[in-house]
mmCIF file of C-alpha atoms and ligand atoms in Angstrom:
data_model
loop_
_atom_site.group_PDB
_atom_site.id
_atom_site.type_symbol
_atom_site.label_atom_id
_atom_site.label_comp_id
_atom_site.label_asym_id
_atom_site.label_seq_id
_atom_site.Cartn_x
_atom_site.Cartn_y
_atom_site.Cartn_z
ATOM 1 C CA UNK A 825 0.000 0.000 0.000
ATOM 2 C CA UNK A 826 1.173 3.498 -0.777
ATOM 3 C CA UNK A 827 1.164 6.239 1.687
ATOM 4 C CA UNK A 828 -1.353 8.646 1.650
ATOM 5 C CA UNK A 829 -0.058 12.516 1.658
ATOM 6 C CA UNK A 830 -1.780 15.483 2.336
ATOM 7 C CA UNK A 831 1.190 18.088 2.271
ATOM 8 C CA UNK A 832 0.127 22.367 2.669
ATOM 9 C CA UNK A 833 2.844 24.473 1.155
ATOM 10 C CA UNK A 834 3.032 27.989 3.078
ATOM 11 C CA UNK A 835 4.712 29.321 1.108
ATOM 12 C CA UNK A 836 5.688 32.946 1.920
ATOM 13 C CA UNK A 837 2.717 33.498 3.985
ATOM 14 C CA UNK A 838 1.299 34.029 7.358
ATOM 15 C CA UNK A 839 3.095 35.833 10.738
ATOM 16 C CA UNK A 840 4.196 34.010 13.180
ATOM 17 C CA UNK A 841 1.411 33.811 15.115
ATOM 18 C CA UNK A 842 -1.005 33.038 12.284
ATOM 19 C CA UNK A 843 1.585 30.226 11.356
ATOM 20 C CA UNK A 844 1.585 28.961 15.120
ATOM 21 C CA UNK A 845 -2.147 29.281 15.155
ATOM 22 C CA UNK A 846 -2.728 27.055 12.208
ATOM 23 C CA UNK A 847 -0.309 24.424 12.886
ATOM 24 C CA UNK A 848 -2.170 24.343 16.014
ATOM 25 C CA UNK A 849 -5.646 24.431 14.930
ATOM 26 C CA UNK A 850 -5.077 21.531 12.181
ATOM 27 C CA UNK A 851 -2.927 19.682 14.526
ATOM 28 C CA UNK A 852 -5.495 19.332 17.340
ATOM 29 C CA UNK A 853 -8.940 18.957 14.862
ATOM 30 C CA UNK A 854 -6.831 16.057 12.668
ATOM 31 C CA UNK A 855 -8.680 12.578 12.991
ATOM 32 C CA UNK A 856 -6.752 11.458 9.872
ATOM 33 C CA UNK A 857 -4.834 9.159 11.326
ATOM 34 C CA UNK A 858 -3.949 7.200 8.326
ATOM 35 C CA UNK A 859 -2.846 9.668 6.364
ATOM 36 C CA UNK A 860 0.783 11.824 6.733
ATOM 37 C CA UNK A 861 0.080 15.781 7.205
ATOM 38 C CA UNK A 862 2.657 17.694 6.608
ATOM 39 C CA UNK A 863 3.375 21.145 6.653
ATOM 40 C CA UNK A 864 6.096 23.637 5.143
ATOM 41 C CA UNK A 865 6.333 27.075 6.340
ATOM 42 C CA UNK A 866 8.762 29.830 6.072
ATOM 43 C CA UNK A 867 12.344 28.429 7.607
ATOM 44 C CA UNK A 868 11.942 31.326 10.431
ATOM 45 C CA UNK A 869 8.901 29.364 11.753
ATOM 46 C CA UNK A 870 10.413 26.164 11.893
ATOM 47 C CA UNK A 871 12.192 26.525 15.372
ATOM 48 C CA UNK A 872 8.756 27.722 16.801
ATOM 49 C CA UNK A 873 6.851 25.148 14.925
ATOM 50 C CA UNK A 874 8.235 22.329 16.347
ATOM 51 C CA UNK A 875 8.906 23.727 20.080
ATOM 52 C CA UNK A 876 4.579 22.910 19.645
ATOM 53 C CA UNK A 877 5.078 19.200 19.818
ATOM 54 C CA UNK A 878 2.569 18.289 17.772
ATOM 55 C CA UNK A 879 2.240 15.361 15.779
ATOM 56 C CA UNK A 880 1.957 17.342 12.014
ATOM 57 C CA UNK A 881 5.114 16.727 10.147
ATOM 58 C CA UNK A 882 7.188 19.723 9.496
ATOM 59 C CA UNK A 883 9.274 20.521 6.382
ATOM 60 C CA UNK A 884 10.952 23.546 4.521
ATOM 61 C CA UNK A 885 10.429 24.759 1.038
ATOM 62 C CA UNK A 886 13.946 25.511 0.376
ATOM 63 C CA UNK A 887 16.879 25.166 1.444
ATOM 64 C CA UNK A 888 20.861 24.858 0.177
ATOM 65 C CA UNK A 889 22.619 21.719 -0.525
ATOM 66 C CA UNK A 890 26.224 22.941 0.819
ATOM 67 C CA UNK A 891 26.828 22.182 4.596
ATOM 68 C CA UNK A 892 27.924 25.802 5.135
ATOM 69 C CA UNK A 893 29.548 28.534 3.481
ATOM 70 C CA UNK A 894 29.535 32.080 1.917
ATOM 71 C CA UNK A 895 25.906 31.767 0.655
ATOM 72 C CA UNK A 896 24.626 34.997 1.997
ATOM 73 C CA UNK A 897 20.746 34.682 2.908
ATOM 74 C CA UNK A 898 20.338 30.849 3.056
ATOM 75 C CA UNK A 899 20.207 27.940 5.008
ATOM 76 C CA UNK A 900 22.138 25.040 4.850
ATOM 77 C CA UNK A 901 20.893 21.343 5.063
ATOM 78 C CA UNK A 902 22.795 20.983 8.324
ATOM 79 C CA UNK A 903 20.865 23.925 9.366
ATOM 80 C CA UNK A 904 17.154 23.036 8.187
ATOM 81 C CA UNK A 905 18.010 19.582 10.055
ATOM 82 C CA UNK A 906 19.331 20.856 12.898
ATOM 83 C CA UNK A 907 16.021 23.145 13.047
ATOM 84 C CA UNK A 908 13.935 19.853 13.100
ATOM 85 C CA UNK A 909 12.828 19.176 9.458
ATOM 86 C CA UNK A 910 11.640 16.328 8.578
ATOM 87 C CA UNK A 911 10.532 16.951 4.858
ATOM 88 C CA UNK A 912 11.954 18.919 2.004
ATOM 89 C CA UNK A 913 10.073 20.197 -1.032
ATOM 90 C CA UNK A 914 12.840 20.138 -3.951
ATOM 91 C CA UNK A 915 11.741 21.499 -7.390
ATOM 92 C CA UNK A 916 8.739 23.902 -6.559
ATOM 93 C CA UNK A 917 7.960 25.302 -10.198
ATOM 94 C CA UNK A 918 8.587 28.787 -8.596
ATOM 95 C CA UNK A 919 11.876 27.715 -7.023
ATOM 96 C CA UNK A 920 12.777 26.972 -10.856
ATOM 97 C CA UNK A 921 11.279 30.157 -12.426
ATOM 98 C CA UNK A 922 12.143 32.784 -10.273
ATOM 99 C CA UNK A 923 15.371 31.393 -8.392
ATOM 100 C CA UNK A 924 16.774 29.835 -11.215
ATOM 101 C CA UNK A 925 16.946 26.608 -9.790
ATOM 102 C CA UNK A 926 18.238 23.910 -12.631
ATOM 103 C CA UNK A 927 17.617 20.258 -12.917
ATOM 104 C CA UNK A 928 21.603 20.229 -12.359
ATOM 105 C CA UNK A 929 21.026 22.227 -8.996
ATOM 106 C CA UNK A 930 17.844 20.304 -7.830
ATOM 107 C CA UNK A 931 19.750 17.111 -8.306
ATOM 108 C CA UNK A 932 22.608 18.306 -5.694
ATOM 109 C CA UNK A 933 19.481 19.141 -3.483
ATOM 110 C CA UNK A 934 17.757 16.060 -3.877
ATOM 111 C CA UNK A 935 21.598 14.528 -3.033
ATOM 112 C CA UNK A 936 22.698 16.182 0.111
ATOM 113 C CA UNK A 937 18.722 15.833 1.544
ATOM 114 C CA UNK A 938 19.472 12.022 1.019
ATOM 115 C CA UNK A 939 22.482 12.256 2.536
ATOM 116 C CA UNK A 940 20.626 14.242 5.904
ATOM 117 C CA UNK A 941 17.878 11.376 5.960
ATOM 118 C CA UNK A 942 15.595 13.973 4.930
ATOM 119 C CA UNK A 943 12.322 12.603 2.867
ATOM 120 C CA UNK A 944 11.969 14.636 -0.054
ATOM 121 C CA UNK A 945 8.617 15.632 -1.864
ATOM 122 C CA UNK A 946 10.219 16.647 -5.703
ATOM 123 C CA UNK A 947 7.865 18.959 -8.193
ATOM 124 C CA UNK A 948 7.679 17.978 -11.206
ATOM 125 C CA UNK A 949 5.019 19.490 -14.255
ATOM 126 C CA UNK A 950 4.899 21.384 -16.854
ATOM 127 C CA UNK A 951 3.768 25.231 -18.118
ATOM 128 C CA UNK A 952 1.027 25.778 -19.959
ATOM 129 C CA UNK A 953 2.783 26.005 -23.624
ATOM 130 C CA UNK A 954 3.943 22.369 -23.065
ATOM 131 C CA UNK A 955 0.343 21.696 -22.079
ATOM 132 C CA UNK A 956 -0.568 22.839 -25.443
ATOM 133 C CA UNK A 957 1.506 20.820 -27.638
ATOM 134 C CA UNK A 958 0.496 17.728 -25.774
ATOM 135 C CA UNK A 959 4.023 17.629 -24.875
ATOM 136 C CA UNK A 960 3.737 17.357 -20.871
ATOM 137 C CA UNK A 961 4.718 13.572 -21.126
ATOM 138 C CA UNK A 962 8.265 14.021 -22.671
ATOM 139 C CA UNK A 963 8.721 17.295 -21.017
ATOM 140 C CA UNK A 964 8.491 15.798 -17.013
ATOM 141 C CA UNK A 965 9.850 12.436 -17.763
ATOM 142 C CA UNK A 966 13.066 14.980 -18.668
ATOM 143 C CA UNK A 967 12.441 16.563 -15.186
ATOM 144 C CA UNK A 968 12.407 13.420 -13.527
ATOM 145 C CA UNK A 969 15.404 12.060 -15.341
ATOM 146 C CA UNK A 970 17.614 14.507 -14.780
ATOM 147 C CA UNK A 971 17.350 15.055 -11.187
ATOM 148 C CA UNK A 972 15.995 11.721 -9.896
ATOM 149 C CA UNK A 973 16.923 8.602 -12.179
ATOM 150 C CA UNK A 974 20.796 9.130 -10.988
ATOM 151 C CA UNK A 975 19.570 7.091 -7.711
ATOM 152 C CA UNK A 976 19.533 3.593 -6.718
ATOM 153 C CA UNK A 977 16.428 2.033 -6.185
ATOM 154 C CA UNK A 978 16.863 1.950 -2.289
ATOM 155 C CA UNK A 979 17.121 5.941 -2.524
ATOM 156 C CA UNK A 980 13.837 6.215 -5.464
ATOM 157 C CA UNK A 981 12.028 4.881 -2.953
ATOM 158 C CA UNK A 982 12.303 7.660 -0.473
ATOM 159 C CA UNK A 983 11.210 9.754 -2.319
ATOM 160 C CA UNK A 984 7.435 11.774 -2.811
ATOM 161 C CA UNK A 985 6.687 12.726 -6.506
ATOM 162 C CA UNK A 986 4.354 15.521 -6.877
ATOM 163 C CA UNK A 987 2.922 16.628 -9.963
ATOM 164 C CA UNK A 988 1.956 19.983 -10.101
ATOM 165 C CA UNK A 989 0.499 21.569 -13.728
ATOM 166 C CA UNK A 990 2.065 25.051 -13.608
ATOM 167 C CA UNK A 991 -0.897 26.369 -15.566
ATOM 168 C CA UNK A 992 -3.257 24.736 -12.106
ATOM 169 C CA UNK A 993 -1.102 26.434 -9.708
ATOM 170 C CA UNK A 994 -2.165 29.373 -7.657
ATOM 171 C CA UNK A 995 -4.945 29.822 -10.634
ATOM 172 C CA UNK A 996 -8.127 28.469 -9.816
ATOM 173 C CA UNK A 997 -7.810 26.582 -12.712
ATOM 174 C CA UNK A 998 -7.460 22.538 -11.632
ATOM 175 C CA UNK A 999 -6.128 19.665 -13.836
ATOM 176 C CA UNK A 1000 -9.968 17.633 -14.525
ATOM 177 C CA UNK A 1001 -9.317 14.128 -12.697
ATOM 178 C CA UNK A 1002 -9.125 12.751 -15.827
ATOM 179 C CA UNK A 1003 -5.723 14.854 -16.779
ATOM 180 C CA UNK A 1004 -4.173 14.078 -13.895
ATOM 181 C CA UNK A 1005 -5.069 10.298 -13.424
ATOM 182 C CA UNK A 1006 -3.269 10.449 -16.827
ATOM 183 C CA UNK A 1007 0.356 12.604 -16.349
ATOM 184 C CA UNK A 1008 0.092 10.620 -12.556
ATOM 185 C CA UNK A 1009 -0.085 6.969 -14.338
ATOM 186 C CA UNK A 1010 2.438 8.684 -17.064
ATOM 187 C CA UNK A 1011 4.789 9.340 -13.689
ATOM 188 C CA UNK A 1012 4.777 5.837 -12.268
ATOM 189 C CA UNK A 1013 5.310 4.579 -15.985
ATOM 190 C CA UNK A 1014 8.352 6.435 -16.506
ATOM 191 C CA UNK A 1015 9.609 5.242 -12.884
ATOM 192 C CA UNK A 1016 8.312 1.488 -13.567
ATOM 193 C CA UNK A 1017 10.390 1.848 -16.750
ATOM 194 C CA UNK A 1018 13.717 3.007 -14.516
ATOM 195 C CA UNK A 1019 13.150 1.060 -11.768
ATOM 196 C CA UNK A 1020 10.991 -2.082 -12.279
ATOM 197 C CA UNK A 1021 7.291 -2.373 -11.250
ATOM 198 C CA UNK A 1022 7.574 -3.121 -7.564
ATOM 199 C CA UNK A 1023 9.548 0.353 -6.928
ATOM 200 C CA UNK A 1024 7.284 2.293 -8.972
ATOM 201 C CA UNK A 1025 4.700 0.669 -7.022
ATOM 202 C CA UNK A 1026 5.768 2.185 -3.695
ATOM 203 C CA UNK A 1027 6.156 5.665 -4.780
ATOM 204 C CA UNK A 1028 3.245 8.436 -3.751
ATOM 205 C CA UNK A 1029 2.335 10.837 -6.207
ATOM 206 C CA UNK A 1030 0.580 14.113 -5.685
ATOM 207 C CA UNK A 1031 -1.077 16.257 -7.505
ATOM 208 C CA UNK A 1032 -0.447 19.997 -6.788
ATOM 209 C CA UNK A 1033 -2.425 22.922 -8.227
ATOM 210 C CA UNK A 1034 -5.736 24.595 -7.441
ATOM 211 C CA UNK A 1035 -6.865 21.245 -5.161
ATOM 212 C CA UNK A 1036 -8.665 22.668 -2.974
ATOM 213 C CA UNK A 1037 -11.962 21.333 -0.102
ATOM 214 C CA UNK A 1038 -14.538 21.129 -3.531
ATOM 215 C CA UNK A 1039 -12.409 19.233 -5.785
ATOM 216 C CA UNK A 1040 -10.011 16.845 -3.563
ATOM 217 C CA UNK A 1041 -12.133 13.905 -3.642
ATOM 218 C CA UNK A 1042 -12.680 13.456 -7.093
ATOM 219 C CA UNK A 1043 -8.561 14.087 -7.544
ATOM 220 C CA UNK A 1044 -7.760 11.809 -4.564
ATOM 221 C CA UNK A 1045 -10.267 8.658 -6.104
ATOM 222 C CA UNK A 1046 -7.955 8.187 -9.408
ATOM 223 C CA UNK A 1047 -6.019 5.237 -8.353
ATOM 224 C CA UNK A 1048 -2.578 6.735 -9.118
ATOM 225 C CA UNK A 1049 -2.722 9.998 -7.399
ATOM 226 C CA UNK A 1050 -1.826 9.565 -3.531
ATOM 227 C CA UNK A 1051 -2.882 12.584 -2.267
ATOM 228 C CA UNK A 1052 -2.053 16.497 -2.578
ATOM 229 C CA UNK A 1053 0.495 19.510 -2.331
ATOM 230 C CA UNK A 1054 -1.776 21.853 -1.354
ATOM 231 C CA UNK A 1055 -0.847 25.976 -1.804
ATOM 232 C CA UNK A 1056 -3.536 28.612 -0.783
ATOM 233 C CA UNK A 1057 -6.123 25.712 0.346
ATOM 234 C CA UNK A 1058 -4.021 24.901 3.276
ATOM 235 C CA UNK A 1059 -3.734 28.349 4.476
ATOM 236 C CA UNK A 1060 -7.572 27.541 5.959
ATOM 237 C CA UNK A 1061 -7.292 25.528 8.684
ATOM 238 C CA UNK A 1062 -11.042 23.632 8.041
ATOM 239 C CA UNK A 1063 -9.709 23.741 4.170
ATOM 240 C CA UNK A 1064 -7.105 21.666 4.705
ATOM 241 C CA UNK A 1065 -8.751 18.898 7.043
ATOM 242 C CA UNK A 1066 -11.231 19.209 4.402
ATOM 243 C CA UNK A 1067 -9.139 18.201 2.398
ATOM 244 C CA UNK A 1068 -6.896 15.826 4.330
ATOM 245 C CA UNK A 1069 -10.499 13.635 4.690
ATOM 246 C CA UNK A 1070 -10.885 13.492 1.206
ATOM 247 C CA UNK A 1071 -9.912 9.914 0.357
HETATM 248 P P1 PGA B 1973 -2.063 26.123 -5.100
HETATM 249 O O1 PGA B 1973 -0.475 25.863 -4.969
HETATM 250 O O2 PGA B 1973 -2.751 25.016 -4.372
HETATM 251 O O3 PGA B 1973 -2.277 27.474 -4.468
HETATM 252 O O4 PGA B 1973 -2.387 26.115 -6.559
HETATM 253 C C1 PGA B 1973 0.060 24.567 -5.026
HETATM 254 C C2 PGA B 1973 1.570 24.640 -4.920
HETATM 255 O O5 PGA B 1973 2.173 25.584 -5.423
HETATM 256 O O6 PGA B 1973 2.203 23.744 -4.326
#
């Protein structure tokens, strides 16, 4: 059986008390036990986060794959681990677009994360002119390849795939259940074709984009999509429970 995932993505959102309030408020109201919730807030909450002993899972959005050193601004892996982190999102489409993050550079993340014992969710999908030429196939199976297929199967299996349309995300406009039961099944495919059957058989996939309380159920019934990376849905705390109960 593959785990279930319901993951919220912060992103740069919330004070700190709003961020301790809804960790708390989704922490105490979850009653799905069966299924991992995680959360990833801004780094600075982290420390506070987890001081809160609850029993969400806790992750960053970003981090960098060098130990230490003259990187002005970030935070290291050591760091992010040190802080308590659990879970790392690698290969956020806006990581990629507006930090210039390469399939080169997300590989070295996906790497030293490994190395930390860190789980990874990675973000794969593709914008909306790929969409168009009926290209999104080819054009993630190159994402996936060049920053995943290095591993062994041991290490594939650690890791969280989640698909996220960059066209669905932040838009309001979702992939039906019927395009992503298809780029999911595509995913496990390309890792069944890597890997063998039984690995790509033990990976989650999410989808990411626009799932929201209204549309999670239908998303979550397609039989290759594991759950959800969730954006401005899990900013609600009843959203996101909503959400979390949707398989
Ligand atoms: P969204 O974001 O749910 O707001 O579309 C998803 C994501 O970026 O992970």
């Amino acid at each position: 059986m593959r785990k279930k995932i319901v993951a919220g993505n912060w992103k740069m959102n919330l004070s700190k008390s709003e961020a301790l309030a809804l960790y708390q408020s989704v922490d105490a109201q979850n009653t799905a036990n069966e299924i991992d919730l995680i959360v990833f807030p801004s780094t600075i909450y982290l420390d506070g986060l987890k001081k809160l002993n609850g029993k969400l899972k806790i992750g960053v959005q970003n981090f960098h794959p060098a130990e230490s050193g003259a990187f002005t601004g970030e935070n290291s892996i050591t760091q992010v681990k040190d802080l308590g982190a659990e879970y790392v999102l690698i290969g956020h489409s806006e990581r990629r677009m507006y930090f210039n993050e390469d399939s080169d550079f997300l590989k070295e993340k996906v790497d030293a994360a490994l190395q930390h014992d860190l789980k990874i969710i990675f973000c794969c999908g593709e914008p909306l002119s790929i969409r168009e030429m009926n290209a999104q196939g080819y054009y993630v199976e190159q994402q996936l390849i060049e920053s995943l297929f290095h591993l062994s199967n041991w290490a594939i299996e650690n890791i969280v795939i989640a698909y996220e349309p960059i066209w669905a995300i932040g838009t309001g406009k979702t992939a039906s259940s019927e395009q992503a039961e298809a780029m999911h099944a595509a995913i496990r495919g390309f890792i069944e074709k890597q890997y063998g059957k039984n690995t790509a058989e033990k990976i989650s996939i999410l989808y990411g984009g626009s799932c929201n309380a209204s549309n999670a159920s239908e998303l979550f019934a397609c039989e290759n999509v594991d759950g959800g990376l969730i954006g401005g849905a899990a900013l609600k705390a009843n959203d996101f429970l909503q959400i979390a109960n949707s398989f």
